[in-house]
N, CA, C and O atoms as a GROMACS GRO file, in nm:
protein
  428
    1UNK      N    1  -3.143   5.574  -3.247
    1UNK     CA    2  -3.252   5.600  -3.146
    1UNK      C    3  -3.169   5.586  -2.969
    1UNK      O    4  -3.180   5.660  -2.871
    2UNK      N    5  -3.099   5.476  -2.987
    2UNK     CA    6  -3.042   5.466  -2.866
    2UNK      C    7  -2.950   5.547  -2.803
    2UNK      O    8  -2.933   5.544  -2.681
    3UNK      N    9  -2.888   5.621  -2.881
    3UNK     CA   10  -2.790   5.732  -2.868
    3UNK      C   11  -2.875   5.853  -2.796
    3UNK      O   12  -2.850   5.904  -2.687
    4UNK      N   13  -2.957   5.878  -2.864
    4UNK     CA   14  -3.068   6.026  -2.844
    4UNK      C   15  -3.096   5.990  -2.695
    4UNK      O   16  -3.064   6.071  -2.608
    5UNK      N   17  -3.149   5.883  -2.665
    5UNK     CA   18  -3.210   5.843  -2.525
    5UNK      C   19  -3.091   5.844  -2.433
    5UNK      O   20  -3.104   5.859  -2.312
    6UNK      N   21  -2.992   5.830  -2.486
    6UNK     CA   22  -2.891   5.779  -2.370
    6UNK      C   23  -2.822   5.951  -2.340
    6UNK      O   24  -2.759   5.987  -2.240
    7UNK      N   25  -2.852   6.018  -2.441
    7UNK     CA   26  -2.792   6.158  -2.428
    7UNK      C   27  -2.912   6.247  -2.341
    7UNK      O   28  -2.882   6.310  -2.240
    8UNK      N   29  -3.032   6.242  -2.389
    8UNK     CA   30  -3.127   6.289  -2.318
    8UNK      C   31  -3.181   6.263  -2.176
    8UNK      O   32  -3.220   6.349  -2.097
    9UNK      N   33  -3.177   6.146  -2.157
    9UNK     CA   34  -3.168   6.118  -2.011
    9UNK      C   35  -3.095   6.175  -1.872
    9UNK      O   36  -3.145   6.211  -1.765
   10UNK      N   37  -2.972   6.168  -1.912
   10UNK     CA   38  -2.867   6.255  -1.823
   10UNK      C   39  -2.878   6.392  -1.817
   10UNK      O   40  -2.839   6.457  -1.720
   11UNK      N   41  -2.941   6.451  -1.937
   11UNK     CA   42  -2.962   6.586  -1.967
   11UNK      C   43  -3.073   6.650  -1.841
   11UNK      O   44  -3.061   6.740  -1.758
   12UNK      N   45  -3.209   6.530  -1.882
   12UNK     CA   46  -3.296   6.565  -1.793
   12UNK      C   47  -3.284   6.573  -1.639
   12UNK      O   48  -3.335   6.659  -1.566
   13UNK      N   49  -3.198   6.454  -1.599
   13UNK     CA   50  -3.184   6.448  -1.466
   13UNK      C   51  -3.067   6.565  -1.404
   13UNK      O   52  -3.056   6.608  -1.289
   14UNK      N   53  -2.997   6.591  -1.508
   14UNK     CA   54  -2.931   6.722  -1.461
   14UNK      C   55  -3.013   6.861  -1.451
   14UNK      O   56  -2.975   6.952  -1.378
   15UNK      N   57  -3.112   6.868  -1.518
   15UNK     CA   58  -3.188   6.986  -1.501
   15UNK      C   59  -3.270   6.962  -1.386
   15UNK      O   60  -3.298   7.063  -1.323
   16UNK      N   61  -3.318   6.847  -1.339
   16UNK     CA   62  -3.397   6.824  -1.200
   16UNK      C   63  -3.281   6.863  -1.107
   16UNK      O   64  -3.287   6.962  -1.034
   17UNK      N   65  -3.198   6.799  -1.110
   17UNK     CA   66  -3.088   6.828  -0.995
   17UNK      C   67  -3.082   6.962  -0.988
   17UNK      O   68  -3.105   7.016  -0.880
   18UNK      N   69  -3.049   7.045  -1.109
   18UNK     CA   70  -3.032   7.189  -1.075
   18UNK      C   71  -3.162   7.261  -0.995
   18UNK      O   72  -3.141   7.337  -0.900
   19UNK      N   73  -3.310   7.229  -1.046
   19UNK     CA   74  -3.401   7.272  -0.997
   19UNK      C   75  -3.414   7.240  -0.838
   19UNK      O   76  -3.446   7.321  -0.750
   20UNK      N   77  -3.392   7.141  -0.826
   20UNK     CA   78  -3.405   7.099  -0.663
   20UNK      C   79  -3.274   7.143  -0.575
   20UNK      O   80  -3.284   7.163  -0.454
   21UNK      N   81  -3.164   7.155  -0.637
   21UNK     CA   82  -3.061   7.233  -0.555
   21UNK      C   83  -3.061   7.385  -0.559
   21UNK      O   84  -3.047   7.454  -0.458
   22UNK      N   85  -3.074   7.428  -0.664
   22UNK     CA   86  -3.048   7.594  -0.682
   22UNK      C   87  -3.172   7.686  -0.674
   22UNK      O   88  -3.196   7.781  -0.599
   23UNK      N   89  -3.248   7.625  -0.784
   23UNK     CA   90  -3.385   7.733  -0.773
   23UNK      C   91  -3.489   7.715  -0.697
   23UNK      O   92  -3.570   7.808  -0.689
   24UNK      N   93  -3.512   7.598  -0.628
   24UNK     CA   94  -3.625   7.600  -0.541
   24UNK      C   95  -3.561   7.660  -0.387
   24UNK      O   96  -3.626   7.740  -0.319
   25UNK      N   97  -3.464   7.621  -0.357
   25UNK     CA   98  -3.420   7.674  -0.232
   25UNK      C   99  -3.419   7.844  -0.242
   25UNK      O  100  -3.459   7.916  -0.151
   26UNK      N  101  -3.371   7.890  -0.358
   26UNK     CA  102  -3.363   8.039  -0.379
   26UNK      C  103  -3.554   8.084  -0.375
   26UNK      O  104  -3.603   8.172  -0.304
   27UNK      N  105  -3.612   8.015  -0.448
   27UNK     CA  106  -3.741   8.061  -0.419
   27UNK      C  107  -3.787   8.069  -0.250
   27UNK      O  108  -3.826   8.173  -0.197
   28UNK      N  109  -3.776   7.962  -0.191
   28UNK     CA  110  -3.811   7.973  -0.056
   28UNK      C  111  -3.746   8.062   0.034
   28UNK      O  112  -3.793   8.087   0.145
   29UNK      N  113  -3.649   8.108  -0.005
   29UNK     CA  114  -3.549   8.220   0.074
   29UNK      C  115  -3.627   8.364   0.041
   29UNK      O  116  -3.636   8.463   0.114
   30UNK      N  117  -3.678   8.345  -0.091
   30UNK     CA  118  -3.718   8.486  -0.136
   30UNK      C  119  -3.866   8.502  -0.080
   30UNK      O  120  -3.908   8.615  -0.054
   31UNK      N  121  -3.942   8.395  -0.062
   31UNK     CA  122  -4.079   8.403   0.004
   31UNK      C  123  -4.065   8.421   0.122
   31UNK      O  124  -4.149   8.499   0.166
   32UNK      N  125  -3.972   8.370   0.218
   32UNK     CA  126  -3.922   8.406   0.348
   32UNK      C  127  -3.894   8.569   0.370
   32UNK      O  128  -3.947   8.629   0.464
   33UNK      N  129  -3.818   8.628   0.286
   33UNK     CA  130  -3.782   8.776   0.276
   33UNK      C  131  -3.900   8.841   0.293
   33UNK      O  132  -3.935   8.916   0.384
   34UNK      N  133  -3.980   8.791   0.156
   34UNK     CA  134  -4.099   8.873   0.121
   34UNK      C  135  -4.207   8.880   0.244
   34UNK      O  136  -4.272   8.982   0.267
   35UNK      N  137  -4.216   8.771   0.311
   35UNK     CA  138  -4.322   8.752   0.439
   35UNK      C  139  -4.258   8.847   0.542
   35UNK      O  140  -4.336   8.917   0.606
   36UNK      N  141  -4.133   8.857   0.565
   36UNK     CA  142  -4.048   8.942   0.657
   36UNK      C  143  -4.112   9.117   0.628
   36UNK      O  144  -4.172   9.195   0.701
   37UNK      N  145  -4.076   9.122   0.522
   37UNK     CA  146  -4.097   9.248   0.474
   37UNK      C  147  -4.235   9.311   0.475
   37UNK      O  148  -4.247   9.433   0.486
   38UNK      N  149  -4.369   9.204   0.460
   38UNK     CA  150  -4.493   9.232   0.481
   38UNK      C  151  -4.517   9.259   0.624
   38UNK      O  152  -4.605   9.339   0.656
   39UNK      N  153  -4.444   9.197   0.714
   39UNK     CA  154  -4.483   9.203   0.836
   39UNK      C  155  -4.404   9.291   0.915
   39UNK      O  156  -4.428   9.292   1.036
   40UNK      N  157  -4.306   9.373   0.866
   40UNK     CA  158  -4.266   9.492   0.905
   40UNK      C  159  -4.380   9.603   0.974
   40UNK      O  160  -4.475   9.642   0.906
   41UNK      N  161  -4.361   9.645   1.102
   41UNK     CA  162  -4.437   9.743   1.143
   41UNK      C  163  -4.389   9.856   1.226
   41UNK      O  164  -4.272   9.840   1.261
   42UNK      N  165  -4.434   9.948   1.261
   42UNK     CA  166  -4.363  10.034   1.377
   42UNK      C  167  -4.348   9.977   1.493
   42UNK      O  168  -4.438   9.909   1.543
   43UNK      N  169  -4.220   9.998   1.556
   43UNK     CA  170  -4.190   9.943   1.686
   43UNK      C  171  -4.106   9.817   1.688
   43UNK      O  172  -4.059   9.766   1.790
   44UNK      N  173  -4.090   9.769   1.558
   44UNK     CA  174  -3.995   9.624   1.539
   44UNK      C  175  -3.866   9.683   1.554
   44UNK      O  176  -3.840   9.794   1.508
   45UNK      N  177  -3.787   9.616   1.613
   45UNK     CA  178  -3.647   9.605   1.630
   45UNK      C  179  -3.574   9.569   1.505
   45UNK      O  180  -3.612   9.461   1.460
   46UNK      N  181  -3.492   9.619   1.444
   46UNK     CA  182  -3.426   9.567   1.284
   46UNK      C  183  -3.310   9.580   1.287
   46UNK      O  184  -3.267   9.663   1.366
   47UNK      N  185  -3.225   9.513   1.214
   47UNK     CA  186  -3.084   9.550   1.178
   47UNK      C  187  -3.102   9.543   1.012
   47UNK      O  188  -3.174   9.468   0.946
   48UNK      N  189  -3.001   9.656   0.965
   48UNK     CA  190  -3.005   9.665   0.821
   48UNK      C  191  -2.916   9.603   0.768
   48UNK      O  192  -2.835   9.553   0.846
   49UNK      N  193  -2.896   9.583   0.633
   49UNK     CA  194  -2.791   9.523   0.606
   49UNK      C  195  -2.629   9.594   0.615
   49UNK      O  196  -2.524   9.530   0.619
   50UNK      N  197  -2.640   9.693   0.616
   50UNK     CA  198  -2.501   9.783   0.684
   50UNK      C  199  -2.472   9.744   0.828
   50UNK      O  200  -2.354   9.753   0.863
   51UNK      N  201  -2.557   9.703   0.913
   51UNK     CA  202  -2.542   9.645   1.038
   51UNK      C  203  -2.581   9.773   1.130
   51UNK      O  204  -2.530   9.795   1.240
   52UNK      N  205  -2.668   9.844   1.076
   52UNK     CA  206  -2.726   9.942   1.176
   52UNK      C  207  -2.840   9.888   1.241
   52UNK      O  208  -2.919   9.812   1.184
   53UNK      N  209  -2.851   9.925   1.364
   53UNK     CA  210  -2.971   9.881   1.481
   53UNK      C  211  -3.060   9.977   1.493
   53UNK      O  212  -3.008  10.086   1.515
   54UNK      N  213  -3.196   9.977   1.484
   54UNK     CA  214  -3.278  10.086   1.473
   54UNK      C  215  -3.415  10.025   1.530
   54UNK      O  216  -3.428   9.905   1.553
   55UNK      N  217  -3.501  10.107   1.548
   55UNK     CA  218  -3.649  10.088   1.578
   55UNK      C  219  -3.727  10.139   1.494
   55UNK      O  220  -3.727  10.262   1.487
   56UNK      N  221  -3.822  10.056   1.399
   56UNK     CA  222  -3.891  10.122   1.284
   56UNK      C  223  -3.970  10.244   1.344
   56UNK      O  224  -4.014  10.235   1.459
   57UNK      N  225  -3.991  10.355   1.269
   57UNK     CA  226  -4.068  10.479   1.316
   57UNK      C  227  -4.193  10.475   1.244
   57UNK      O  228  -4.305  10.500   1.291
   58UNK      N  229  -4.161  10.439   1.116
   58UNK     CA  230  -4.289  10.445   0.984
   58UNK      C  231  -4.250  10.363   0.887
   58UNK      O  232  -4.137  10.379   0.843
   59UNK      N  233  -4.320  10.273   0.841
   59UNK     CA  234  -4.324  10.214   0.702
   59UNK      C  235  -4.413  10.292   0.620
   59UNK      O  236  -4.522  10.338   0.652
   60UNK      N  237  -4.334  10.302   0.479
   60UNK     CA  238  -4.412  10.352   0.364
   60UNK      C  239  -4.434  10.244   0.257
   60UNK      O  240  -4.343  10.212   0.181
   61UNK      N  241  -4.545  10.195   0.254
   61UNK     CA  242  -4.570  10.069   0.139
   61UNK      C  243  -4.564  10.140   0.017
   61UNK      O  244  -4.494  10.091  -0.072
   62UNK      N  245  -4.620  10.241  -0.004
   62UNK     CA  246  -4.605  10.293  -0.164
   62UNK      C  247  -4.471  10.321  -0.210
   62UNK      O  248  -4.447  10.271  -0.319
   63UNK      N  249  -4.376  10.389  -0.157
   63UNK     CA  250  -4.261  10.397  -0.166
   63UNK      C  251  -4.138  10.292  -0.129
   63UNK      O  252  -4.019  10.302  -0.159
   64UNK      N  253  -4.197  10.202  -0.066
   64UNK     CA  254  -4.117  10.118  -0.031
   64UNK      C  255  -3.996  10.145   0.071
   64UNK      O  256  -3.890  10.082   0.072
   65UNK      N  257  -4.034  10.258   0.162
   65UNK     CA  258  -3.934  10.284   0.238
   65UNK      C  259  -3.939  10.289   0.416
   65UNK      O  260  -4.050  10.305   0.466
   66UNK      N  261  -3.862  10.281   0.474
   66UNK     CA  262  -3.898  10.265   0.631
   66UNK      C  263  -3.810  10.394   0.674
   66UNK      O  264  -3.714  10.439   0.610
   67UNK      N  265  -3.861  10.441   0.790
   67UNK     CA  266  -3.797  10.542   0.886
   67UNK      C  267  -3.775  10.458   1.004
   67UNK      O  268  -3.859  10.392   1.066
   68UNK      N  269  -3.598  10.474   1.037
   68UNK     CA  270  -3.562  10.404   1.162
   68UNK      C  271  -3.531  10.516   1.263
   68UNK      O  272  -3.513  10.634   1.232
   69UNK      N  273  -3.526  10.464   1.388
   69UNK     CA  274  -3.512  10.576   1.501
   69UNK      C  275  -3.410  10.502   1.538
   69UNK      O  276  -3.430  10.385   1.570
   70UNK      N  277  -3.274  10.561   1.541
   70UNK     CA  278  -3.145  10.522   1.583
   70UNK      C  279  -3.098  10.592   1.716
   70UNK      O  280  -3.003  10.670   1.710
   71UNK      N  281  -3.157  10.570   1.828
   71UNK     CA  282  -3.123  10.642   1.925
   71UNK      C  283  -3.157  10.818   1.913
   71UNK      O  284  -3.087  10.903   1.969
   72UNK      N  285  -3.249  10.840   1.848
   72UNK     CA  286  -3.287  10.980   1.838
   72UNK      C  287  -3.275  11.033   1.687
   72UNK      O  288  -3.320  11.138   1.640
   73UNK      N  289  -3.195  10.925   1.620
   73UNK     CA  290  -3.160  10.997   1.474
   73UNK      C  291  -3.256  10.925   1.378
   73UNK      O  292  -3.269  10.802   1.377
   74UNK      N  293  -3.313  10.997   1.307
   74UNK     CA  294  -3.429  10.960   1.220
   74UNK      C  295  -3.362  10.929   1.099
   74UNK      O  296  -3.324  11.024   1.031
   75UNK      N  297  -3.337  10.793   1.052
   75UNK     CA  298  -3.295  10.799   0.905
   75UNK      C  299  -3.412  10.686   0.798
   75UNK      O  300  -3.482  10.593   0.834
   76UNK      N  301  -3.394  10.737   0.679
   76UNK     CA  302  -3.475  10.669   0.589
   76UNK      C  303  -3.403  10.546   0.506
   76UNK      O  304  -3.301  10.576   0.443
   77UNK      N  305  -3.443  10.431   0.503
   77UNK     CA  306  -3.406  10.335   0.425
   77UNK      C  307  -3.497  10.261   0.313
   77UNK      O  308  -3.618  10.280   0.315
   78UNK      N  309  -3.441  10.182   0.220
   78UNK     CA  310  -3.549  10.130   0.143
   78UNK      C  311  -3.581  10.025   0.238
   78UNK      O  312  -3.505  10.007   0.333
   79UNK      N  313  -3.695   9.948   0.223
   79UNK     CA  314  -3.769   9.863   0.265
   79UNK      C  315  -3.670   9.726   0.272
   79UNK      O  316  -3.661   9.659   0.375
   80UNK      N  317  -3.590   9.690   0.133
   80UNK     CA  318  -3.508   9.596   0.114
   80UNK      C  319  -3.390   9.587   0.182
   80UNK      O  320  -3.333   9.478   0.187
   81UNK      N  321  -3.335   9.699   0.244
   81UNK     CA  322  -3.213   9.731   0.328
   81UNK      C  323  -3.255   9.639   0.456
   81UNK      O  324  -3.155   9.584   0.504
   82UNK      N  325  -3.355   9.614   0.512
   82UNK     CA  326  -3.388   9.525   0.616
   82UNK      C  327  -3.311   9.402   0.599
   82UNK      O  328  -3.323   9.330   0.500
   83UNK      N  329  -3.214   9.375   0.716
   83UNK     CA  330  -3.158   9.217   0.690
   83UNK      C  331  -3.233   9.148   0.768
   83UNK      O  332  -3.274   9.042   0.722
   84UNK      N  333  -3.268   9.180   0.888
   84UNK     CA  334  -3.360   9.070   0.988
   84UNK      C  335  -3.414   9.148   1.086
   84UNK      O  336  -3.371   9.261   1.108
   85UNK      N  337  -3.505   9.099   1.147
   85UNK     CA  338  -3.601   9.171   1.275
   85UNK      C  339  -3.537   9.094   1.392
   85UNK      O  340  -3.535   8.971   1.400
   86UNK      N  341  -3.491   9.173   1.474
   86UNK     CA  342  -3.442   9.126   1.617
   86UNK      C  343  -3.566   9.062   1.718
   86UNK      O  344  -3.670   9.114   1.758
   87UNK      N  345  -3.527   8.973   1.733
   87UNK     CA  346  -3.657   8.902   1.854
   87UNK      C  347  -3.617   8.970   1.965
   87UNK      O  348  -3.501   8.998   1.996
   88UNK      N  349  -3.750   9.004   2.043
   88UNK     CA  350  -3.777   9.093   2.167
   88UNK      C  351  -3.670   8.997   2.300
   88UNK      O  352  -3.604   9.055   2.386
   89UNK      N  353  -3.674   8.879   2.288
   89UNK     CA  354  -3.602   8.826   2.413
   89UNK      C  355  -3.457   8.822   2.384
   89UNK      O  356  -3.380   8.803   2.478
   90UNK      N  357  -3.414   8.839   2.264
   90UNK     CA  358  -3.258   8.865   2.274
   90UNK      C  359  -3.228   9.035   2.281
   90UNK      O  360  -3.120   9.075   2.326
   91UNK      N  361  -3.325   9.124   2.236
   91UNK     CA  362  -3.320   9.273   2.266
   91UNK      C  363  -3.328   9.295   2.417
   91UNK      O  364  -3.252   9.378   2.467
   92UNK      N  365  -3.407   9.230   2.490
   92UNK     CA  366  -3.410   9.230   2.642
   92UNK      C  367  -3.300   9.199   2.718
   92UNK      O  368  -3.260   9.263   2.815
   93UNK      N  369  -3.242   9.078   2.660
   93UNK     CA  370  -3.092   9.010   2.687
   93UNK      C  371  -2.969   9.121   2.699
   93UNK      O  372  -2.883   9.150   2.781
   94UNK      N  373  -3.010   9.162   2.576
   94UNK     CA  374  -2.875   9.271   2.541
   94UNK      C  375  -2.889   9.376   2.614
   94UNK      O  376  -2.780   9.419   2.653
   95UNK      N  377  -3.003   9.450   2.659
   95UNK     CA  378  -3.030   9.562   2.730
   95UNK      C  379  -3.001   9.531   2.889
   95UNK      O  380  -2.960   9.606   2.977
   96UNK      N  381  -3.036   9.401   2.894
   96UNK     CA  382  -3.020   9.376   3.061
   96UNK      C  383  -2.872   9.318   3.082
   96UNK      O  384  -2.841   9.287   3.197
   97UNK      N  385  -2.780   9.299   2.982
   97UNK     CA  386  -2.643   9.237   3.000
   97UNK      C  387  -2.575   9.351   3.093
   97UNK      O  388  -2.570   9.473   3.077
   98UNK      N  389  -2.517   9.256   3.209
   98UNK     CA  390  -2.426   9.340   3.303
   98UNK      C  391  -2.284   9.266   3.289
   98UNK      O  392  -2.274   9.150   3.330
   99UNK      N  393  -2.173   9.333   3.232
   99UNK     CA  394  -2.041   9.301   3.230
   99UNK      C  395  -1.972   9.208   3.378
   99UNK      O  396  -1.998   9.268   3.483
  100UNK      N  397  -1.918   9.121   3.392
  100UNK     CA  398  -1.860   9.049   3.489
  100UNK      C  399  -1.785   9.141   3.566
  100UNK      O  400  -1.725   9.233   3.510
  101UNK      N  401  -1.783   9.127   3.677
  101UNK     CA  402  -1.674   9.208   3.788
  101UNK      C  403  -1.537   9.147   3.752
  101UNK      O  404  -1.443   9.202   3.810
  102UNK      N  405  -1.515   9.075   3.694
  102UNK     CA  406  -1.379   9.033   3.622
  102UNK      C  407  -1.349   9.141   3.533
  102UNK      O  408  -1.262   9.223   3.561
  103UNK      N  409  -1.423   9.146   3.417
  103UNK     CA  410  -1.383   9.239   3.332
  103UNK      C  411  -1.369   9.397   3.346
  103UNK      O  412  -1.319   9.474   3.263
  104UNK      N  413  -1.429   9.429   3.477
  104UNK     CA  414  -1.439   9.556   3.562
  104UNK      C  415  -1.288   9.577   3.592
  104UNK      O  416  -1.220   9.672   3.553
  105UNK      N  417  -1.244   9.462   3.676
  105UNK     CA  418  -1.093   9.476   3.747
  105UNK      C  419  -0.998   9.486   3.660
  105UNK      O  420  -0.899   9.556   3.685
  106UNK      N  421  -1.010   9.414   3.536
  106UNK     CA  422  -0.917   9.442   3.443
  106UNK      C  423  -0.895   9.558   3.351
  106UNK      O  424  -0.807   9.569   3.266
  107UNK      N  425  -0.995   9.645   3.383
  107UNK     CA  426  -0.961   9.782   3.340
  107UNK      C  427  -0.887   9.862   3.434
  107UNK      O  428  -0.855   9.978   3.406
   0.00000   0.00000   0.00000
């Protein structure tokens, strides 16, 4: 009986560690991604998993697709291909970026 308890306790501890180290963080990440997909709307600046930057033109929840406007080129992607939503403050900073005069002199 002592041998069985000595075997089962480490096994239970190992499963508990696996749950808290692997399964639970993955569930949190999936929930966060699903929340992002649910909040996508036309006009949002996004980056796809392939690195393509664009503005959402249309979201089709029944077909799980989005149409991105990439400087006049309209492309259709799966909803899950969106990697992240670009924050407005970083978008404004990128658009207003002016290279320094040192960089212009080097060319």
